[in-house]
Coordinates of C-alpha atoms and ligand atoms in Angstrom, one line a residue:
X12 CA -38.4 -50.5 9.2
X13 CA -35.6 -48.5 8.1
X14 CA -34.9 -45.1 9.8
X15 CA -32.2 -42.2 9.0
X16 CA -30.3 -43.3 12.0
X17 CA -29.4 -46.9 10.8
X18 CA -28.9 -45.8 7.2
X19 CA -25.9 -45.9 4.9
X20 CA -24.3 -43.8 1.9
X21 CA -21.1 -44.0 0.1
X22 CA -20.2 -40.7 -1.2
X23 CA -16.9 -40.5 -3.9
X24 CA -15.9 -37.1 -4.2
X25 CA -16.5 -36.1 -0.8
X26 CA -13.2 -34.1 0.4
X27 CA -14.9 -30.9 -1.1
X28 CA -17.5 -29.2 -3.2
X29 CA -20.8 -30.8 -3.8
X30 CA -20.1 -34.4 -2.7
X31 CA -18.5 -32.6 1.0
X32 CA -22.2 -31.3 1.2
X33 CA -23.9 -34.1 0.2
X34 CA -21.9 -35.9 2.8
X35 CA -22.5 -33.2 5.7
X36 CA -26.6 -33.1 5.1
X37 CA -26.3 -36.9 5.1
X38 CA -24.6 -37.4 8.2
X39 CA -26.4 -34.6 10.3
X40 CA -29.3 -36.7 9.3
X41 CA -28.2 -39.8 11.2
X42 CA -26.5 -41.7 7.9
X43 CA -23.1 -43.6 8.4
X44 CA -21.1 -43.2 5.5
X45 CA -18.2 -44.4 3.4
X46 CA -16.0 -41.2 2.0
X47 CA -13.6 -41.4 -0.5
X48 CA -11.4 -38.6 -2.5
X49 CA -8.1 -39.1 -4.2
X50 CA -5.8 -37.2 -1.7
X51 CA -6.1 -39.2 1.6
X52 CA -5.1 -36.2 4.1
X53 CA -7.8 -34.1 3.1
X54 CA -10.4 -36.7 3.0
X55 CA -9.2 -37.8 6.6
X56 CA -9.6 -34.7 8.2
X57 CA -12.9 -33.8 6.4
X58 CA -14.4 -37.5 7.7
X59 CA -12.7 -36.8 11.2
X60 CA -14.3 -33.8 12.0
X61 CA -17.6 -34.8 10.4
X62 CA -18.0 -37.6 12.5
X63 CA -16.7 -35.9 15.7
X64 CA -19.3 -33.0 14.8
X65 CA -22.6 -35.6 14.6
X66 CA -21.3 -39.1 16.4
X67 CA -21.8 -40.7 13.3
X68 CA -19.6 -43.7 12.0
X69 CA -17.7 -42.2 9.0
X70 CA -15.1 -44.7 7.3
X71 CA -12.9 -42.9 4.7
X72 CA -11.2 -44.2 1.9
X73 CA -8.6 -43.0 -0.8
X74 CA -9.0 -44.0 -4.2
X75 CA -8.5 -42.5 -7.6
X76 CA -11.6 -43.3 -9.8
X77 CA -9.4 -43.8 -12.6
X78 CA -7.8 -46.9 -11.3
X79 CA -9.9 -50.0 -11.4
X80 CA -8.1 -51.6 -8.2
X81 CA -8.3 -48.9 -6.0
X82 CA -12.4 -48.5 -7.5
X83 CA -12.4 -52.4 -6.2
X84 CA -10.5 -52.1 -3.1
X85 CA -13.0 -48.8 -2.2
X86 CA -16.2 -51.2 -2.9
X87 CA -14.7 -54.0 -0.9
X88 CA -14.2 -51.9 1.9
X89 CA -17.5 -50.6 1.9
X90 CA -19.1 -54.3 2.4
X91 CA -16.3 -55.3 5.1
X92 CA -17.0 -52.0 7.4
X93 CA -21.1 -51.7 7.0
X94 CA -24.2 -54.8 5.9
X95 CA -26.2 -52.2 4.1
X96 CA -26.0 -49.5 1.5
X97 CA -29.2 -47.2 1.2
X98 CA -27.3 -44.6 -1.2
X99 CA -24.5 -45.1 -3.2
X100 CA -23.8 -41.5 -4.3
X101 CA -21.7 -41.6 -7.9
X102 CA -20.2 -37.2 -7.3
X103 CA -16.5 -37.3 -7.8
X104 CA -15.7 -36.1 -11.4
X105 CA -13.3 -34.2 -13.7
X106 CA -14.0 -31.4 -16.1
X107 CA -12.4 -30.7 -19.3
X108 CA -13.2 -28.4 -22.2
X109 CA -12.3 -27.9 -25.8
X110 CA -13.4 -27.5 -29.6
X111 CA -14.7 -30.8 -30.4
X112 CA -12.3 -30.4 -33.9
X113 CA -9.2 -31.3 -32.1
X114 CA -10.1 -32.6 -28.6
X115 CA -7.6 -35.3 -27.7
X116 CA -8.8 -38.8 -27.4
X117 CA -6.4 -39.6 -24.6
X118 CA -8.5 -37.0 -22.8
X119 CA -11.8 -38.4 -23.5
X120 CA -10.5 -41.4 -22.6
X121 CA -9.4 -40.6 -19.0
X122 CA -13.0 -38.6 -18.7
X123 CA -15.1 -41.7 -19.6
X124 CA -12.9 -43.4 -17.0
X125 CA -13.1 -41.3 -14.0
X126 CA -16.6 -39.8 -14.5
X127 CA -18.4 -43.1 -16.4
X128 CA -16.3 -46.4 -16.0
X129 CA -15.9 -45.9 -12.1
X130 CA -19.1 -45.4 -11.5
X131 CA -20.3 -48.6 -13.6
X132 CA -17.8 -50.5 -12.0
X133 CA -18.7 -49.4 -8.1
X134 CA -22.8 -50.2 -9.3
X135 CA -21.6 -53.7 -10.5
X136 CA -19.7 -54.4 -7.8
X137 CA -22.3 -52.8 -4.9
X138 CA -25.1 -53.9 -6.4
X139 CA -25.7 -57.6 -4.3
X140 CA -25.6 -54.9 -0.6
X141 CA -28.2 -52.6 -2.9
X142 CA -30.4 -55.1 -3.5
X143 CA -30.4 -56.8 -0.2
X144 CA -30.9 -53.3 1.4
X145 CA -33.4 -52.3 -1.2
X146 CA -35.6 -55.3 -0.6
X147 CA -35.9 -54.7 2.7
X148 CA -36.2 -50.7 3.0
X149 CA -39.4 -48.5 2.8
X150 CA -37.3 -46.4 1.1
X151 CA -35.5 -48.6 -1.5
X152 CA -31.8 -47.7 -2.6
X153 CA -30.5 -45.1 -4.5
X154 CA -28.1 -44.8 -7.0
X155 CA -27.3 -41.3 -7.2
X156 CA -25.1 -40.0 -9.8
X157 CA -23.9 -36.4 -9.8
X158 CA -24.6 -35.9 -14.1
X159 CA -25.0 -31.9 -15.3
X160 CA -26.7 -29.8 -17.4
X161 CA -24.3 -30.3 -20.1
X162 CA -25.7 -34.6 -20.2
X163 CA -28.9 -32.6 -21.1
X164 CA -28.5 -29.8 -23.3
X165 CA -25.2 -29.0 -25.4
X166 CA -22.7 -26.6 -24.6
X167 CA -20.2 -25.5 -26.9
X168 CA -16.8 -27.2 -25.8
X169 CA -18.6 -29.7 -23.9
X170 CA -18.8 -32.6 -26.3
X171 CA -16.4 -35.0 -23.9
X172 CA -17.6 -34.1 -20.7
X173 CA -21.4 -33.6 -21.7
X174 CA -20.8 -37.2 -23.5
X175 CA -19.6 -38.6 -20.0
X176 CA -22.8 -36.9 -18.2
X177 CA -25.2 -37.8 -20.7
X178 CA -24.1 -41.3 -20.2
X179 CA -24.8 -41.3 -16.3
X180 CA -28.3 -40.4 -17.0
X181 CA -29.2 -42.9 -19.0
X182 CA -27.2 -45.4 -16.6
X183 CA -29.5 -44.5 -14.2
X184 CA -32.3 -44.9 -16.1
X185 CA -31.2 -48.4 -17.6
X186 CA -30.5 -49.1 -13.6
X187 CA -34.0 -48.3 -12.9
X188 CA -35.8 -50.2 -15.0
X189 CA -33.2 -53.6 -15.0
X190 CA -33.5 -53.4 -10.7
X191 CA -36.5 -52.0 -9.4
X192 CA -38.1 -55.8 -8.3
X193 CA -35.0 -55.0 -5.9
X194 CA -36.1 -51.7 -4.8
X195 CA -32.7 -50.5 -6.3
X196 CA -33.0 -47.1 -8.4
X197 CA -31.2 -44.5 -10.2
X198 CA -31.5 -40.9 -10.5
X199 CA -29.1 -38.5 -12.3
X200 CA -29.0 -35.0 -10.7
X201 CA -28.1 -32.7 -13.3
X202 CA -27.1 -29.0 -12.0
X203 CA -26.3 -26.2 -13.9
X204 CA -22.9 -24.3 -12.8
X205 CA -22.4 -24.4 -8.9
X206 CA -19.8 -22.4 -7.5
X207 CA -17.0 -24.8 -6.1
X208 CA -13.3 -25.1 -7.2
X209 CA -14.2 -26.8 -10.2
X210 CA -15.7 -23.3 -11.8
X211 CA -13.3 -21.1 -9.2
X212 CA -11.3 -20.6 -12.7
X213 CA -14.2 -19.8 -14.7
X214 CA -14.5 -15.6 -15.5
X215 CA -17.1 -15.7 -17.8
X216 CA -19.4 -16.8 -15.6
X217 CA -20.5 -15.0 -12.1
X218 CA -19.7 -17.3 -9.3
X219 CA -22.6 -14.9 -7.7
X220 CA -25.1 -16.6 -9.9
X221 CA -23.6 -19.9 -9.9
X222 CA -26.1 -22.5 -7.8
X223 CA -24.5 -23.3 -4.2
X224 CA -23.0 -26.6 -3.2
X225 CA -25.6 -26.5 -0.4
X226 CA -29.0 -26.0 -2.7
X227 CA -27.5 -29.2 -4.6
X228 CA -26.5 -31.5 -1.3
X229 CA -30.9 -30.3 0.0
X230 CA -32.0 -31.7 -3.0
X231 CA -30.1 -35.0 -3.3
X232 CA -30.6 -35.9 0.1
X233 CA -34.5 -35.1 -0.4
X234 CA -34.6 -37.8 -3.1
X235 CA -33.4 -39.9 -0.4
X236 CA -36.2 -39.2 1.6
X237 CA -38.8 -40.9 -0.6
X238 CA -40.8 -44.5 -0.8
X239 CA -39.3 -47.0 -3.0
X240 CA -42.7 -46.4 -5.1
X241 CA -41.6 -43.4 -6.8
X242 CA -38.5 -42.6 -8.6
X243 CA -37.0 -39.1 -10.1
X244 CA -35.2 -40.0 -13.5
X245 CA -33.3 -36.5 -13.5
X246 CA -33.3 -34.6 -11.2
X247 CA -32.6 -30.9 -13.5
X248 CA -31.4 -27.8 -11.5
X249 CA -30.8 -24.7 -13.4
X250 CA -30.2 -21.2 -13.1
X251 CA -33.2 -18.4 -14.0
X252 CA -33.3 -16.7 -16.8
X253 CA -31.4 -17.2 -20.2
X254 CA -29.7 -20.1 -18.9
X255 CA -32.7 -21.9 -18.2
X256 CA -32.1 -24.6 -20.2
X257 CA -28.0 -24.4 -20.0
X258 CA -25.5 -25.1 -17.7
Ligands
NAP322 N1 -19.3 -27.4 -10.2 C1 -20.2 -27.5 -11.2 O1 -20.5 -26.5 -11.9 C2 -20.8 -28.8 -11.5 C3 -22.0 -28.8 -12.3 C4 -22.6 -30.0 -12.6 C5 -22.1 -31.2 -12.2 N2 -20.9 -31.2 -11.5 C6 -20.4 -32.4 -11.1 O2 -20.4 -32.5 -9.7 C7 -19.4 -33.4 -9.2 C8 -18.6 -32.7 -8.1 O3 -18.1 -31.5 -8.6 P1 -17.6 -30.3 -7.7 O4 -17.9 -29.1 -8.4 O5 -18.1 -30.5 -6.3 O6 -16.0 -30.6 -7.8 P2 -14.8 -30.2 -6.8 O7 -15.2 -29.1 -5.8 O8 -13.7 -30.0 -7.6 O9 -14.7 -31.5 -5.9 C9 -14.3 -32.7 -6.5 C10 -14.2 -33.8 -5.5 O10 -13.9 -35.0 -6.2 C11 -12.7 -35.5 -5.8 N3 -12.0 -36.0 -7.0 C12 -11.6 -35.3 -8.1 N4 -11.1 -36.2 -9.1 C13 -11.2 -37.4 -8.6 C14 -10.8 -38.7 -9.0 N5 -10.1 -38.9 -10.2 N6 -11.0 -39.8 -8.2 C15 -11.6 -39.6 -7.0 N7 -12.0 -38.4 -6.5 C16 -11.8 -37.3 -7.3 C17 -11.9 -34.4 -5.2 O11 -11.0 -34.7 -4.2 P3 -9.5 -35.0 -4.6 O12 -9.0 -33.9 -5.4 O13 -8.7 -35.2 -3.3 O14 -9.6 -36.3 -5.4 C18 -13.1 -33.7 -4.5 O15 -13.5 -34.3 -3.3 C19 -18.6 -33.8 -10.5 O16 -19.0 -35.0 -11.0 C20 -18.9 -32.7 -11.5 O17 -18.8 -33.1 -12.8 C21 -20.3 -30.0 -11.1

């Protein structure tokens, strides 16, 4: 039987913002985890203090999603310092807008890579720890994958980085229904804004009705927190009123 206190994420994107969170809720449940951010200072002191805060085993390692060897090295890592892998948590992501007319391909490029090819390449590579976990765990594992509004519904400037969320979701979904004799699943969270530094720069939008870093970690660790019988495709979190349906 598999309890909180023998469980095991890897979060990307965990120095800050949502995937910090995520990370926090996690490991003041009893979960060991695997962090990883691009700047390795930051990252070390946020998976210091975490696991001096809750006595939790918290590994952290640097790597920039847009290179496939440090992706690799991350994954390898992973399997050499824990046997088991409950959540694999797919948050660290970029952001870029502009008119679809003359967005740069170089741009979409390096978008499909960090927010898209890494996380394809870390399932692929994970996926033998997922399944063994999965097939023993009342729980199953999750693949996770930190998508948005915009992979649901357009927005206007969007096209590249809605085209990289909308392709998470139905990774997930593809995941789902290729791996669930494993107990291995996929769900795609997709928030609407959420006030972190990626939308600090925003002024047409009200960081006061943004959603909160926290509200997104409660619900992603909740999914964790179900049988391997039932799965959540998408997991949609919006904002009331007009931008119901929007990011
Ligand atoms: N904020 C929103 O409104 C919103 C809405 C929907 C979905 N999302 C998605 O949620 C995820 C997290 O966003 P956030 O708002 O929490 O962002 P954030 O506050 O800017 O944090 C981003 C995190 O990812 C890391 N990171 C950034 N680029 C990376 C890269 N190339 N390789 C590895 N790590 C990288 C950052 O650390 P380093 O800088 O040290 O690498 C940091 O830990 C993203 O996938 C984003 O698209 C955000």
């Amino acid at each position: 039987m598999t309890t909180a206190e023998n469980r095991v994420a890897l979060v990307t994107g965990a120095s800050r913002g949502i995937g910090a969170r995520i990370a926090t809720a996690l490991a003041h449940r009893g979960w060991d985890l695997t962090l990883s951010a691009r700047r390795p200072e930051s990252l070390q002191d946020f998976a210091e203090n975490l696991a001096e805060k809750t006595g939790r085993r918290v590994l952290a390692v640097p790597a920039d999603m847009s290179d496939e060897d440090a992706v690799s090295e991350l994954a390898g890592r992973h399997d050499e310092s824990f046997d088991r892998l409950d959540a694999l948590v797919l948050n660290a992501g970029m952001g870029a807008i502009g008119p679809f007319s003359d967005f740069p391909l170089r741009k979409l490029d390096k978008l499909f890579t960090v927010n898209v090819r890494s996380a394809y390449q870390l399932v692929q590579q994970l996926l033998p720890t997922l399944r063994e976990t999965g097939t023993g765990s009342t729980t199953g594992a999750r693949v996770i994958a930190m998508a948005s509004m915009a992979g649901v519904s357009a927005e206007p400037l969007n096209s590249a980085y809605g085209a990289t969320k909308a392709a998470l979701i139905s990774l997930c979904e593809t995941l789902t229904v290729e791996e669930h004799a494993h107990g291995v699943s996929g769900v795609a969270v997709c928030p609407g804004y959420v006030a972190t530094d990626m939308t600090a720069s925003r002024d047409d939008v009200d960081a006061d009705t943004m959603i909160t870093a926290d509200d997104v970690a409660d619900q992603t660790v909740a999914v964790t927190q179900l049988s391997r019988t039932v799965v959540i495709p998408r997991l949609l979190l919006t904002r009331p009123g007009p931008n119901l349906w929007h990011a």
